[in-house]
Coordinates of C-alpha atoms in Angstrom, one line a residue:
M1 CA -57.3 -42.4 -22.7
N2 CA -59.4 -43.6 -20.0
L3 CA -60.4 -41.8 -16.8
S4 CA -57.8 -44.0 -14.7
S5 CA -54.9 -43.7 -16.6
F6 CA -55.9 -39.9 -16.4
Q7 CA -55.7 -40.0 -12.6
S8 CA -52.6 -42.4 -12.5
R9 CA -50.9 -39.4 -14.9
I10 CA -52.3 -36.8 -12.3
R11 CA -50.9 -38.5 -9.2
I12 CA -47.6 -38.5 -10.6
V13 CA -47.4 -35.2 -11.9
S14 CA -48.6 -34.1 -8.2
I15 CA -45.9 -36.7 -6.5
L16 CA -42.8 -34.7 -8.9
I17 CA -44.6 -31.4 -8.1
L18 CA -44.4 -31.9 -4.6
I19 CA -40.9 -33.8 -4.7
F20 CA -40.0 -30.3 -6.4
A21 CA -41.3 -28.2 -3.8
I22 CA -39.4 -30.1 -0.9
I23 CA -36.2 -29.8 -2.5
L24 CA -37.0 -26.3 -2.9
I25 CA -37.9 -25.5 0.2
S26 CA -34.6 -27.4 2.0
K27 CA -32.5 -25.1 -0.6
L28 CA -34.3 -22.2 0.9
F29 CA -33.9 -23.2 4.3
F30 CA -30.6 -23.5 3.9
V31 CA -29.5 -20.8 2.0
Q32 CA -32.0 -18.3 4.1
I33 CA -31.7 -19.5 8.0
I34 CA -28.8 -21.9 8.2
H35 CA -26.2 -19.8 5.8
K36 CA -27.5 -16.6 6.2
N37 CA -24.7 -14.6 6.8
L38 CA -22.5 -16.4 4.5
Y39 CA -25.1 -15.0 1.9
T40 CA -25.6 -12.1 3.6
N41 CA -21.9 -11.4 3.4
K42 CA -21.8 -12.4 -0.2
A43 CA -24.8 -10.1 -1.0
D44 CA -22.5 -7.1 0.4
R45 CA -19.8 -7.8 -2.4
Q46 CA -22.0 -5.5 -4.6
Y47 CA -20.9 -2.5 -2.7
A48 CA -17.3 -3.9 -2.5
T49 CA -14.1 -1.4 -3.2
P50 CA -12.2 -1.5 -6.6
S51 CA -10.1 -4.4 -5.0
G52 CA -13.3 -6.5 -5.1
N53 CA -12.5 -7.3 -1.4
I54 CA -15.2 -6.4 1.8
F55 CA -13.6 -7.3 5.3
D56 CA -14.8 -10.1 7.3
R57 CA -13.7 -11.9 10.2
G58 CA -15.0 -14.6 13.5
S59 CA -15.9 -13.2 16.7
I60 CA -13.9 -13.1 19.7
F61 CA -15.9 -13.8 22.8
F62 CA -15.8 -13.4 26.6
T63 CA -17.6 -15.9 28.9
K64 CA -19.4 -14.4 31.6
K65 CA -19.7 -16.4 34.9
D66 CA -23.5 -17.5 33.9
N67 CA -21.8 -18.8 30.8
S68 CA -23.7 -16.0 28.6
L69 CA -21.3 -14.5 25.9
V70 CA -20.0 -10.8 25.7
A71 CA -18.4 -9.6 22.5
A72 CA -14.9 -9.1 22.8
G73 CA -13.6 -8.5 19.3
T74 CA -16.5 -8.3 16.5
V75 CA -17.1 -6.7 13.0
S76 CA -18.9 -3.5 12.6
S77 CA -20.0 -2.5 9.4
G78 CA -20.6 1.2 7.8
F79 CA -19.4 3.2 5.1
K80 CA -15.9 4.5 3.9
I81 CA -15.3 7.5 1.7
A82 CA -12.6 7.5 -1.5
I83 CA -11.9 10.1 -4.0
N84 CA -10.7 10.0 -7.9
V85 CA -8.2 12.6 -8.1
K86 CA -8.7 12.9 -11.8
N87 CA -12.7 13.6 -11.1
I88 CA -12.1 16.1 -8.7
I89 CA -12.6 19.7 -9.8
D90 CA -11.7 21.4 -7.0
V91 CA -9.8 20.2 -4.0
D92 CA -10.5 22.9 -1.7
K93 CA -14.0 23.0 -2.4
T94 CA -14.3 18.9 -1.8
Y95 CA -12.5 19.3 1.7
E96 CA -15.4 22.0 2.5
S97 CA -17.9 20.0 1.3
L98 CA -16.3 16.6 3.4
D99 CA -15.4 18.1 6.1
P100 CA -18.8 19.0 8.1
Y101 CA -19.8 15.2 8.1
M102 CA -16.5 13.8 9.5
E103 CA -13.2 14.1 11.2
L104 CA -11.2 15.1 8.1
N105 CA -7.6 16.2 8.2
Y106 CA -6.8 18.9 5.8
E107 CA -3.4 18.0 5.3
A108 CA -3.7 14.4 5.1
F109 CA -6.2 15.0 2.5
L110 CA -4.1 17.3 0.6
L111 CA -1.7 14.8 0.3
K112 CA -3.7 12.3 -1.0
A113 CA -5.7 14.7 -3.4
S114 CA -2.1 15.6 -5.0
K115 CA -1.8 12.2 -6.3
K116 CA -2.8 13.0 -9.7
N117 CA -3.0 9.8 -11.6
D118 CA -4.5 7.9 -8.4
P119 CA -8.2 6.6 -9.6
Y120 CA -9.0 5.5 -5.8
E121 CA -7.5 7.1 -2.3
E122 CA -9.5 6.4 0.8
V123 CA -9.8 9.8 2.6
A124 CA -12.7 8.4 5.3
F125 CA -13.7 5.6 7.3
H126 CA -16.3 4.0 9.4
L127 CA -19.2 6.4 8.6
S128 CA -22.9 5.9 9.6
K129 CA -25.4 5.3 7.1
E130 CA -26.8 8.2 7.8
Q131 CA -23.3 10.1 7.3
A132 CA -23.1 8.0 4.0
T133 CA -26.4 9.0 2.8
E134 CA -26.1 13.0 3.5
I135 CA -22.5 13.0 1.5
D136 CA -24.2 10.8 -1.5
N137 CA -26.9 13.6 -1.9
L138 CA -23.9 15.8 -2.2
K139 CA -23.0 14.5 -5.8
I140 CA -19.5 15.8 -5.3
P141 CA -17.8 14.9 -8.3
G142 CA -15.0 12.6 -7.9
V143 CA -16.1 11.1 -4.4
S144 CA -17.7 8.0 -3.6
I145 CA -19.3 5.8 -1.2
F146 CA -17.8 2.0 -0.5
K147 CA -19.4 -0.5 2.3
D148 CA -16.8 -0.6 4.8
N149 CA -16.2 -3.1 7.8
W150 CA -13.6 -3.1 10.3
R151 CA -12.5 -4.9 13.3
F152 CA -14.1 -3.1 16.6
Y153 CA -13.5 -4.1 20.5
P154 CA -16.0 -3.1 22.7
G155 CA -13.9 -2.9 25.9
S156 CA -11.5 -0.8 23.9
S157 CA -8.1 -1.4 26.3
L158 CA -10.1 -4.8 28.1
A159 CA -7.6 -7.7 27.5
S160 CA -5.5 -5.8 25.1
H161 CA -2.8 -8.0 25.0
T162 CA -4.8 -11.2 25.2
L163 CA -7.1 -9.9 22.4
G164 CA -4.2 -8.5 19.8
F165 CA -5.3 -6.7 17.0
L166 CA -5.3 -6.7 13.2
A167 CA -2.7 -5.0 10.7
Y168 CA -2.2 -5.3 6.7
K169 CA 0.1 -8.0 5.7
G170 CA 0.2 -6.8 1.5
D171 CA -3.8 -6.5 1.1
D172 CA -5.1 -8.5 3.6
K173 CA -5.4 -7.6 7.7
V174 CA -4.5 -10.3 9.6
G175 CA -3.8 -11.3 13.5
Q176 CA -0.7 -9.5 14.3
Y177 CA -0.5 -10.2 18.2
G178 CA -2.5 -12.1 21.0
L179 CA -5.5 -14.1 20.2
E180 CA -6.2 -12.9 17.3
R181 CA -3.0 -13.9 15.8
F182 CA -2.7 -17.4 17.4
Y183 CA -6.1 -18.3 16.1
N184 CA -5.8 -16.0 13.1
D185 CA -6.8 -19.2 10.7
T186 CA -9.7 -20.2 12.4
L187 CA -11.1 -15.9 12.4
S188 CA -10.1 -15.9 8.8
K189 CA -13.1 -15.8 6.6
P190 CA -11.8 -16.7 2.8
K191 CA -12.6 -14.0 0.0
D192 CA -15.4 -15.4 -1.6
V193 CA -16.0 -14.9 -6.0
A194 CA -18.6 -11.8 -6.2
Y195 CA -22.3 -12.1 -5.4
V196 CA -24.0 -14.9 -7.5
N197 CA -28.0 -14.6 -8.5
F198 CA -29.9 -15.8 -5.5
F199 CA -31.4 -18.6 -8.1
A200 CA -28.4 -19.6 -9.1
E201 CA -27.5 -20.4 -5.9
V202 CA -30.7 -22.3 -4.7
F203 CA -30.0 -24.3 -7.8
S204 CA -26.6 -24.8 -7.4
N205 CA -24.8 -27.2 -4.9
I206 CA -24.7 -25.9 -1.8
K207 CA -21.6 -27.6 -0.5
D208 CA -19.7 -26.3 -3.5
S209 CA -20.6 -22.7 -2.3
I210 CA -19.6 -23.4 1.3
K211 CA -16.6 -25.4 1.0
D212 CA -14.3 -24.6 4.0
V213 CA -16.4 -23.2 6.1
K214 CA -16.2 -25.6 8.3
K215 CA -12.3 -24.4 9.2
Q216 CA -13.7 -20.7 10.1
G217 CA -15.8 -19.3 12.9
D218 CA -16.2 -17.6 16.1
I219 CA -13.6 -18.3 19.1
V220 CA -15.5 -18.3 22.7
T221 CA -12.5 -17.4 25.7
T222 CA -12.2 -18.5 29.3
I223 CA -11.9 -14.7 30.1
E224 CA -14.6 -13.4 32.2
P225 CA -15.0 -9.6 31.2
N226 CA -16.3 -8.5 34.7
T227 CA -13.4 -10.5 36.8
Q228 CA -10.7 -9.2 34.0
H229 CA -11.8 -5.3 34.6
S230 CA -11.5 -6.6 38.1
L231 CA -7.8 -7.3 37.8
E232 CA -7.2 -4.4 35.2
T233 CA -8.4 -1.9 38.0
E234 CA -6.2 -3.4 40.7
L235 CA -3.3 -3.3 38.5
S236 CA -3.5 0.0 36.9
Y237 CA -4.0 1.2 40.6
A238 CA -0.6 -0.1 42.2
F239 CA 0.9 0.6 38.5
Q240 CA 0.4 4.1 38.7
K241 CA 0.4 4.6 42.4
W242 CA 4.2 2.9 42.8
N243 CA 5.0 4.3 39.1
A244 CA 6.4 1.0 38.2
D245 CA 8.3 0.2 34.9
Q246 CA 5.3 -2.6 34.1
A247 CA 2.7 -4.5 36.1
G248 CA 1.2 -7.8 35.0
G249 CA -1.8 -10.3 36.9
I250 CA -3.2 -13.6 36.2
I251 CA -6.8 -15.0 37.7
M252 CA -6.6 -18.9 36.8
N253 CA -8.6 -21.6 37.8
P254 CA -5.5 -23.9 39.3
Q255 CA -7.4 -27.5 38.7
T256 CA -8.0 -26.6 34.9
G257 CA -6.1 -23.8 33.7
E258 CA -9.1 -22.0 32.8
I259 CA -7.5 -18.2 32.8
Y260 CA -10.6 -15.7 34.3
A261 CA -8.5 -12.5 33.6
I262 CA -5.0 -11.7 32.3
S263 CA -3.5 -8.2 31.6
G264 CA 0.0 -6.5 31.5
M265 CA 0.6 -2.8 32.4
P266 CA 1.2 0.0 30.1
D267 CA -2.0 -1.4 28.3
F268 CA -3.5 0.2 25.1
N269 CA -6.8 1.0 23.1
L270 CA -7.3 -1.9 20.9
N271 CA -9.5 0.7 18.7
K272 CA -6.4 3.4 18.3
F273 CA -3.5 0.9 18.2
G274 CA -1.8 3.1 15.9
E275 CA -1.7 5.8 18.5
V276 CA 0.7 3.9 20.2
K277 CA 3.9 5.5 20.2
N278 CA 6.4 2.8 21.5
P279 CA 5.2 -0.4 19.8
S280 CA 7.1 -2.8 22.8
I281 CA 4.1 -1.7 24.5
Y282 CA 2.2 -4.3 22.3
R283 CA 4.4 -6.8 23.8
N284 CA 2.3 -9.8 26.0
I285 CA 4.8 -9.4 29.2
M286 CA 2.6 -12.5 30.6
V287 CA 3.9 -15.0 28.0
E288 CA 6.9 -12.8 26.2
D289 CA 9.3 -12.2 29.3
V290 CA 10.8 -13.7 31.4
L291 CA 11.8 -12.2 35.2
E292 CA 13.3 -12.8 38.4
F293 CA 10.2 -13.3 40.8
G294 CA 12.3 -13.9 44.2
S295 CA 10.7 -15.4 47.3
V296 CA 7.7 -16.7 45.6
I297 CA 9.7 -19.3 44.5
K298 CA 10.6 -20.7 47.7
P299 CA 7.4 -22.4 48.0
L300 CA 8.8 -24.5 44.9
V301 CA 11.7 -25.3 46.9
M302 CA 10.0 -26.4 50.1
S303 CA 7.2 -28.5 48.7
A304 CA 10.3 -30.5 46.9
A305 CA 12.1 -30.9 49.7
L306 CA 8.7 -32.1 51.9
D307 CA 7.9 -34.3 49.3
A308 CA 11.5 -36.1 49.1
G309 CA 11.3 -36.3 53.0
A310 CA 14.2 -34.2 53.4
V311 CA 12.3 -31.7 55.5
M312 CA 9.2 -31.5 57.6
P313 CA 7.9 -28.5 58.7
D314 CA 8.9 -28.7 61.8
T315 CA 12.4 -29.3 60.7
T316 CA 14.8 -26.6 62.5
Y317 CA 18.0 -25.4 62.3
L318 CA 20.2 -22.4 63.4
D319 CA 19.7 -19.0 61.6
K320 CA 22.7 -16.7 62.0
G321 CA 21.1 -14.3 59.4
M322 CA 23.7 -14.9 57.0
V323 CA 25.9 -18.2 55.5
T324 CA 28.2 -18.1 53.1
V325 CA 28.7 -20.6 50.1
N326 CA 31.9 -20.4 47.8
K327 CA 33.1 -17.9 49.7
K328 CA 30.0 -16.1 48.6
D329 CA 27.9 -14.4 51.4
I330 CA 24.0 -14.8 51.5
Y331 CA 21.7 -12.5 53.8
N332 CA 18.5 -13.0 55.4
F333 CA 16.3 -9.6 53.7
D334 CA 16.9 -7.9 56.8
K335 CA 20.4 -9.2 57.7
K336 CA 19.2 -10.3 61.2
G337 CA 19.3 -14.1 63.0
R338 CA 16.4 -15.7 64.3
G339 CA 18.0 -18.7 66.1
V340 CA 16.7 -22.3 66.2
V341 CA 13.7 -21.7 64.1
S342 CA 11.3 -24.1 61.8
M343 CA 10.7 -24.9 58.2
Q344 CA 7.5 -22.8 58.6
T345 CA 9.0 -20.0 60.3
V346 CA 11.2 -20.0 57.1
L347 CA 8.9 -19.3 55.1
D348 CA 6.6 -17.1 57.3
Q349 CA 9.4 -14.6 57.4
S350 CA 11.0 -15.3 54.1
L351 CA 14.7 -16.3 55.4
N352 CA 17.1 -16.5 52.7
T353 CA 19.1 -18.7 55.0
G354 CA 16.2 -21.1 55.6
M355 CA 16.2 -21.8 51.7
V356 CA 19.8 -22.6 51.5
F357 CA 19.7 -24.8 54.0
T358 CA 16.3 -26.7 52.6
E359 CA 18.2 -26.8 49.3
N360 CA 21.2 -28.4 50.7
K361 CA 19.0 -31.2 52.8
L362 CA 17.4 -31.8 49.3
G363 CA 20.6 -31.9 47.0
H364 CA 21.1 -30.6 43.9
D365 CA 20.2 -33.4 41.4
K366 CA 16.5 -33.7 43.4
F367 CA 16.3 -30.0 43.2
R368 CA 17.0 -29.7 39.7
E369 CA 14.8 -32.6 39.4
Y370 CA 12.0 -31.1 40.7
M371 CA 12.2 -27.6 39.2
K372 CA 12.2 -29.2 35.7
A373 CA 8.8 -31.2 36.9
Y374 CA 7.0 -28.1 37.4
G375 CA 7.5 -26.8 34.0
I376 CA 10.3 -24.2 34.8
G377 CA 12.4 -23.8 31.5
N378 CA 9.8 -25.2 29.6
K379 CA 6.9 -23.2 27.7
T380 CA 3.3 -23.9 28.9
G381 CA 1.8 -24.5 25.6
I382 CA -1.1 -21.8 26.5
D383 CA -2.7 -20.6 23.5
L384 CA -1.1 -17.0 23.0
P385 CA 2.0 -16.5 20.3
N386 CA 5.6 -15.5 21.3
E387 CA 5.7 -17.5 24.5
T388 CA 9.1 -18.1 25.4
S389 CA 10.4 -20.3 28.6
G390 CA 12.1 -19.5 31.5
L391 CA 16.1 -19.7 32.6
I392 CA 17.6 -22.3 34.8
K393 CA 20.9 -23.1 33.3
N394 CA 22.6 -22.2 36.4
L395 CA 21.0 -25.6 37.9
E396 CA 23.7 -27.1 35.5
S397 CA 26.4 -25.7 37.1
P398 CA 29.0 -27.6 39.6
R399 CA 28.9 -24.3 41.4
D400 CA 27.0 -24.5 44.9
I401 CA 26.3 -20.8 45.0
E402 CA 23.7 -20.8 42.0
Y403 CA 21.8 -23.3 44.1
A404 CA 22.0 -21.7 46.8
N405 CA 21.0 -18.5 44.9
A406 CA 18.2 -20.5 43.4
S407 CA 16.9 -21.7 46.4
F408 CA 15.4 -18.0 47.2
G409 CA 14.7 -17.1 43.7
Q410 CA 17.7 -15.4 42.6
G411 CA 19.6 -16.5 39.5
I412 CA 16.5 -18.6 37.7
A413 CA 14.0 -16.6 35.9
M414 CA 10.7 -17.6 34.1
T415 CA 7.5 -16.2 32.6
P416 CA 4.7 -15.0 34.7
I417 CA 2.5 -17.5 33.1
E418 CA 5.0 -20.3 33.7
A419 CA 5.5 -19.4 37.5
V420 CA 1.8 -19.3 38.1
K421 CA 1.3 -23.1 36.2
A422 CA 4.4 -24.3 38.9
F423 CA 2.5 -22.6 41.7
S424 CA -0.9 -24.4 40.4
S425 CA 1.1 -27.9 40.9
I426 CA 1.8 -27.8 44.5
I427 CA -1.3 -26.5 45.7
N428 CA -3.8 -28.9 43.2
G429 CA -2.4 -32.1 44.4
G430 CA 0.9 -32.5 42.2
N431 CA -0.7 -32.1 38.7
A432 CA 0.6 -30.2 35.9
I433 CA -2.5 -28.4 34.3
T434 CA -2.0 -26.1 30.7
P435 CA -3.2 -22.9 31.0
H436 CA -5.7 -21.7 28.5
L437 CA -7.7 -19.0 26.4
V438 CA -10.5 -20.4 24.5
K439 CA -12.5 -23.4 24.9
Q440 CA -14.9 -23.3 22.2
I441 CA -14.8 -22.9 18.3
R442 CA -18.0 -22.1 16.6
Y443 CA -18.0 -22.7 13.0
N444 CA -19.8 -21.3 10.3
D445 CA -21.7 -24.0 9.4
G446 CA -23.5 -24.3 12.5
T447 CA -21.2 -26.9 14.5
S448 CA -19.0 -26.3 17.1
K449 CA -15.5 -27.8 18.8
I450 CA -15.1 -27.8 22.8
L451 CA -11.1 -27.5 23.2
E452 CA -9.8 -29.8 26.1
Y453 CA -6.4 -29.3 27.4
P454 CA -4.4 -32.0 29.4
I455 CA -4.3 -32.1 32.9
A456 CA -1.7 -34.3 33.4
K457 CA -2.2 -36.1 37.0
S458 CA 1.3 -37.4 37.3
G459 CA 2.2 -36.6 40.8
I460 CA 5.1 -33.8 40.4
I461 CA 4.6 -34.2 43.9
K462 CA 2.4 -35.9 46.5
E463 CA -1.2 -35.6 47.3
E464 CA -0.2 -35.4 50.9
T465 CA 2.8 -33.0 50.2
S466 CA 0.4 -30.8 48.7
E467 CA -1.7 -30.7 51.6
T468 CA 1.1 -30.1 54.0
I469 CA 2.2 -26.9 52.0
N470 CA -1.1 -25.7 51.6
R471 CA -1.3 -25.9 55.2
M472 CA 2.2 -24.2 55.3
L473 CA 1.4 -21.0 53.0
V474 CA -2.2 -20.7 54.8
H475 CA 0.0 -19.9 58.0
V476 CA 2.2 -17.4 56.0
F477 CA -0.7 -15.7 54.7
E478 CA -2.7 -15.6 58.2
A479 CA 1.1 -14.3 59.6
Y480 CA 0.9 -11.1 57.5
D481 CA 0.4 -7.9 59.6
G482 CA -0.3 -9.9 62.8
G483 CA -3.2 -11.5 61.4
A484 CA -5.0 -8.5 60.0
H485 CA -5.5 -9.5 56.8
K486 CA -7.1 -13.3 57.7
F487 CA -10.4 -14.1 56.4
E488 CA -12.9 -15.6 59.1
H489 CA -14.4 -18.0 56.9
Y490 CA -12.3 -18.6 54.3
S491 CA -8.9 -20.4 54.1
V492 CA -6.3 -18.4 51.9
G493 CA -2.6 -19.3 51.2
S494 CA -0.1 -17.3 49.6
K495 CA 3.4 -16.0 49.4
T496 CA 5.4 -12.5 48.6
G497 CA 8.3 -12.2 46.9
T498 CA 11.0 -9.3 46.3
A499 CA 13.6 -9.9 44.2
Q500 CA 16.7 -7.6 42.5
V501 CA 16.3 -6.8 38.7
A502 CA 19.2 -8.1 37.0
M503 CA 21.6 -5.8 34.9
E504 CA 21.4 -6.5 31.3
N505 CA 25.0 -7.6 30.7
G506 CA 24.2 -10.2 33.1
K507 CA 27.1 -9.4 35.5
G508 CA 25.4 -8.5 39.2
Y509 CA 22.0 -6.7 40.0
Y510 CA 20.8 -3.6 40.3
T511 CA 20.7 -2.1 44.4
D512 CA 17.9 0.2 43.7
R513 CA 15.6 -1.8 41.1
H514 CA 13.2 -4.7 42.0
T515 CA 10.3 -6.5 41.1
H516 CA 7.8 -7.2 43.5
S517 CA 5.6 -10.4 43.3
F518 CA 2.8 -11.9 45.2
F519 CA 0.8 -15.3 44.4
G520 CA -2.0 -16.1 46.6
Y521 CA -5.0 -18.8 46.0
F522 CA -8.6 -19.9 48.1
P523 CA -10.0 -22.0 49.0
A524 CA -6.6 -23.2 50.0
Y525 CA -7.7 -27.0 50.3
D526 CA -9.9 -26.9 47.3
P527 CA -8.4 -24.2 45.2
Q528 CA -10.7 -22.8 42.8
F529 CA -8.8 -19.6 42.0
I530 CA -4.9 -18.7 42.1
V531 CA -4.1 -15.0 41.8
F532 CA -0.6 -13.9 40.4
I533 CA 0.7 -10.2 40.2
F534 CA 3.7 -8.4 40.0
L535 CA 5.4 -5.0 39.7
K536 CA 8.7 -4.4 37.8
N537 CA 10.7 -1.5 39.4
P538 CA 8.0 0.3 41.7
K539 CA 9.2 3.3 43.2
G540 CA 9.1 4.7 46.8
V541 CA 8.1 0.8 48.6
Q542 CA 10.5 -1.6 49.8
Y543 CA 8.3 -4.8 49.9
A544 CA 5.9 -6.6 47.8
S545 CA 3.9 -7.1 51.2
Q546 CA 3.3 -3.1 50.8
S547 CA 2.8 -2.9 47.4
L548 CA 0.9 -5.9 46.5
I549 CA -1.3 -7.2 49.4
P550 CA -3.7 -4.5 49.7
S551 CA -4.5 -5.4 45.7
F552 CA -4.5 -9.1 46.3
M553 CA -7.2 -8.2 49.3
N554 CA -9.7 -6.3 46.9
I555 CA -9.4 -9.0 44.1
T556 CA -10.0 -11.8 46.6
K557 CA -13.1 -10.1 48.0
F558 CA -14.5 -9.1 44.6
L559 CA -13.9 -12.9 43.5
L560 CA -15.4 -14.8 47.1
N561 CA -18.3 -11.9 46.6
Y562 CA -19.2 -12.3 42.6
Y563 CA -18.6 -16.1 42.3
N564 CA -20.5 -16.7 45.6
V565 CA -17.6 -18.8 47.0
P566 CA -19.4 -21.2 49.8
P567 CA -17.2 -20.6 53.2
D568 CA -14.8 -23.3 53.8
R569 CA -14.5 -22.9 58.0

């Protein structure tokens, strides 16, 4: 063999070694960097319980105003204790040995220890490494330590109805409420096979080992945690002060449908949801409950009449304090007449007789068309489970009284989120938005997807109509309490509502039960925030202007300062 041939072979071997090294380094990079979490989770399975499963799940994030992320639902790791009853020598001594290291209920422990033929009973959860090490050092017969992962909500009760929680379905933990349920397929992670030798993974096909990873990941919500906390603080205060049955609120961008905060009261601690005595508290009243909101509906009817050319802001009528329709008397809230007044006064003073006049000028068919165009009677499409739709069947009735009552918000009902969508359409230029909570999915393979939601620029009302109703609602807000709540440098529009609560049998209304509601928005002529809050059956207070304006003012001041909203006047 000559020198030239030998050198050629050396070069070939060197090239092959180099190629092999590049492939090996590439594989190591993918395993250790790109798919680190995947392999870490697989390694954890060597500590798995006899079932072979270790819980894992994608995270849920809030988004702060600077777009940084804050964990809303994550996975915490630790250890749990299980017993093999057949191997326990003395039940009481076993309990006494374990008790100093954890909260261990004696009766519950005895019950599990009495199952003589059961080789595996879990008795303690969520232990730290230090606790597990100390217990392991005791070498207690029949006691074993296993890896334990669990869902943890850092905010405890923050956005509890929105986030939801996990519960067992068969042998699996799945989302039962809220985003945990709606995005369960995205957040769930597949039960992989047991841990495989590292080098076997390196030399196997990476695509095979990470198949379906694309389908799972984390979700990033539109919820701003400080804004959510502000809303919940004000709702909780009003809820408790007025001893209401329920309370709810939403803060949303009326231009895009992004929800910055949404809450219902009473709420609950997500980390201790099992301690809730009444399961109905888990219901999300913001999307599942249908309510009559009363006079907050008046701007929707007025906008329709303005848009159709049936009335103008300065159109007048004779208010006698009462009007009779189909032999039924309809009164203003105080049963007083104001004489000849304009449509602006109808909204300022929330006159029921004026709304009956307005609906008559609009006509029943047009009234029905506009209410449906607002989306009332249909689901909004919000990304939460169990959404229901409002009730407007009475607008199919041939009886005039049904339309008269509906004109001031009686006899038509909707979910809170449905109401907010409708209100948004009259203040944003007539566009139909889709309220939503999740804006991005971050998949386990390192890719992400921005979620897009439709904005139908269909002209529910004309843009000039939107400008007109905005001016009217700004006047309404600035007329409250003689202008006591007016902002010097910001335009704010609003409307209150006080509605009687319908009887469960559908045969009338309670005279002593009411729902108070309030919606406001700002800056009025280019609104960035819409706030809707309500109390169901508050006690010791007559009108929503008394129970809810203080909370709205506090929320508004917070939002203006926190988001540094520039003055608009």
